[in-house]
Amino acid sequence: MEGLHRPRHGRMIGGVCAGLARRFGMSPGTVRLLALLSCVLPGPQFVVYLILWVMLPNEDKHAARTY
């Protein structure tokens, strides 16, 4: 299992869903669908996505930090 970071390839918007999918061994499409469906529910999902977009390192920075 890899660390949590935003991949350089396979992004749609910010790479948050693709990063979560890689981390937990899921399909990026499944994570994107779950994120989209969760927006129907009340709560701060959009804010959490924005926070993760800012806080998660890019794949390049993550790789440089691990070596």
XYZ file of N, CA and C in Angstrom:
201
model
N 0.851 -1.172 0.000
C 0.000 0.000 0.000
C 0.897 1.235 0.000
N 0.597 2.194 -0.840
C 1.396 3.398 -0.966
C 0.981 4.441 0.065
N 1.808 5.475 0.190
C 1.460 6.600 1.040
C 0.369 7.436 0.394
N -0.153 8.360 1.135
C -1.238 9.204 0.644
C -0.651 10.452 0.003
N -0.832 10.567 -1.309
C -0.376 11.715 -2.079
C -1.217 11.829 -3.338
N -1.130 12.991 -3.983
C -1.878 13.208 -5.224
C -1.010 12.789 -6.400
N -1.465 11.818 -7.206
C -0.654 11.350 -8.328
C -0.530 12.404 -9.422
N 0.532 12.284 -10.180
C 0.758 13.228 -11.266
C -0.139 12.917 -12.473
N -0.387 11.637 -12.712
C -1.204 11.202 -13.848
C -2.500 10.587 -13.333
N -3.562 10.735 -14.103
C -4.847 10.151 -13.730
C -5.721 11.093 -12.922
N -5.356 12.353 -12.877
C -6.156 13.333 -12.145
C -7.364 13.761 -12.968
N -8.407 14.151 -12.285
C -9.554 14.772 -12.954
C -9.564 16.256 -12.606
N -9.575 16.573 -11.334
C -9.552 17.971 -10.904
C -8.264 18.220 -10.123
N -8.210 17.729 -8.904
C -7.036 17.971 -8.078
C -6.230 16.732 -7.762
N -6.756 15.569 -8.086
C -6.052 14.326 -7.818
C -6.347 13.715 -6.467
N -7.270 14.307 -5.720
C -7.583 13.803 -4.385
C -8.216 12.415 -4.458
N -9.213 12.236 -5.305
C -9.881 10.932 -5.422
C -8.926 9.874 -5.969
N -8.103 10.245 -6.931
C -7.129 9.293 -7.475
C -6.107 8.901 -6.413
N -5.691 9.858 -5.583
C -4.760 9.554 -4.500
C -5.374 8.647 -3.447
N -6.618 8.914 -3.091
C -7.306 8.049 -2.125
C -7.505 6.646 -2.696
N -7.817 6.563 -3.984
C -8.016 5.261 -4.620
C -6.728 4.453 -4.613
N -5.621 5.080 -4.940
C -4.327 4.365 -4.922
C -3.976 3.919 -3.518
N -4.218 4.776 -2.549
C -3.856 4.461 -1.160
C -4.628 3.262 -0.635
N -5.902 3.164 -0.989
C -6.741 2.102 -0.457
C -7.010 0.979 -1.447
N -6.313 0.980 -2.593
C -6.418 -0.113 -3.545
C -7.766 -0.206 -4.241
N -8.365 0.924 -4.520
C -9.664 0.954 -5.178
C -9.526 1.566 -6.563
N -10.584 1.484 -7.325
C -10.636 2.121 -8.630
C -10.890 3.619 -8.453
N -10.161 4.469 -9.197
C -10.429 5.909 -9.081
C -11.869 6.275 -9.448
N -12.454 5.572 -10.401
C -13.837 5.833 -10.779
C -14.798 5.566 -9.641
N -14.541 4.525 -8.875
C -15.387 4.206 -7.724
C -15.299 5.295 -6.667
N -14.083 5.756 -6.383
C -13.905 6.803 -5.372
C -14.545 8.103 -5.846
N -14.413 8.405 -7.127
C -15.045 9.618 -7.666
C -16.569 9.539 -7.565
N -17.121 8.364 -7.866
C -18.564 8.182 -7.772
C -19.035 8.315 -6.324
N -18.309 7.729 -5.390
C -18.662 7.853 -3.977
C -18.575 9.307 -3.509
N -17.562 10.026 -3.970
C -17.426 11.438 -3.608
C -18.588 12.250 -4.172
N -18.953 11.962 -5.399
C -20.068 12.672 -6.023
C -21.385 12.364 -5.310
N -21.611 11.095 -5.000
C -22.840 10.717 -4.300
C -22.878 11.286 -2.882
N -21.732 11.430 -2.252
C -21.722 11.973 -0.889
C -22.110 13.441 -0.864
N -21.984 14.124 -1.998
C -22.374 15.542 -2.059
C -23.881 15.727 -1.938
N -24.643 14.660 -2.133
C -26.097 14.722 -1.964
C -26.446 14.792 -0.474
N -25.601 14.207 0.359
C -25.828 14.195 1.799
C -25.408 15.527 2.410
N -26.042 15.918 3.492
C -25.606 17.153 4.154
C -24.250 16.944 4.822
N -23.438 17.970 4.772
C -22.133 17.889 5.409
C -21.088 18.675 4.641
N -19.876 18.684 5.157
C -18.805 19.512 4.587
C -17.933 18.777 3.575
N -18.510 17.930 2.732
C -17.709 17.140 1.807
C -16.875 18.008 0.872
N -17.447 19.056 0.339
C -16.730 19.920 -0.593
C -15.560 20.613 0.109
N -15.783 21.034 1.339
C -14.718 21.682 2.110
C -13.604 20.685 2.413
N -13.952 19.453 2.751
C -12.952 18.420 3.021
C -12.123 18.145 1.771
N -12.770 18.099 0.603
C -12.046 17.900 -0.653
C -11.041 19.029 -0.873
N -11.464 20.268 -0.661
C -10.566 21.408 -0.846
C -9.387 21.359 0.130
N -9.658 20.984 1.366
C -8.592 20.881 2.367
C -7.606 19.788 1.969
N -8.110 18.631 1.524
C -7.215 17.560 1.090
C -6.405 17.972 -0.131
N -7.012 18.734 -1.031
C -6.320 19.206 -2.226
C -5.108 20.065 -1.821
N -5.302 20.892 -0.818
C -4.224 21.772 -0.366
C -3.191 21.015 0.470
N -3.639 20.094 1.309
C -2.753 19.437 2.269
C -1.965 18.256 1.707
N -2.535 17.515 0.750
C -1.840 16.346 0.223
C -0.715 16.774 -0.709
N 0.468 16.183 -0.524
C 1.581 16.553 -1.399
C 1.415 15.943 -2.786
N 2.016 16.585 -3.782
C 2.070 16.019 -5.123
C 2.944 14.781 -5.106
N 2.793 13.943 -6.113
C 3.579 12.719 -6.217
C 5.068 13.043 -6.275
N 5.453 14.115 -6.960
C 6.853 14.485 -7.074
C 7.454 14.836 -5.724
N 6.732 15.629 -4.935
C 7.224 16.010 -3.606
C 7.260 14.821 -2.681
N 6.279 13.933 -2.794
C 6.225 12.736 -1.957
C 7.413 11.831 -2.261
N 7.734 11.641 -3.558
C 8.839 10.789 -3.958
C 10.174 11.383 -3.506
N 10.327 12.697 -3.592
C 11.564 13.348 -3.173
C 11.761 13.228 -1.671
N 10.669 13.231 -0.923
C 10.762 13.148 0.538
C 11.110 11.742 1.017
N 10.739 10.716 0.276
C 10.967 9.339 0.715
C 12.366 8.839 0.394
N 13.114 9.536 -0.458
C 14.478 9.095 -0.783
C 15.501 9.853 -0.007
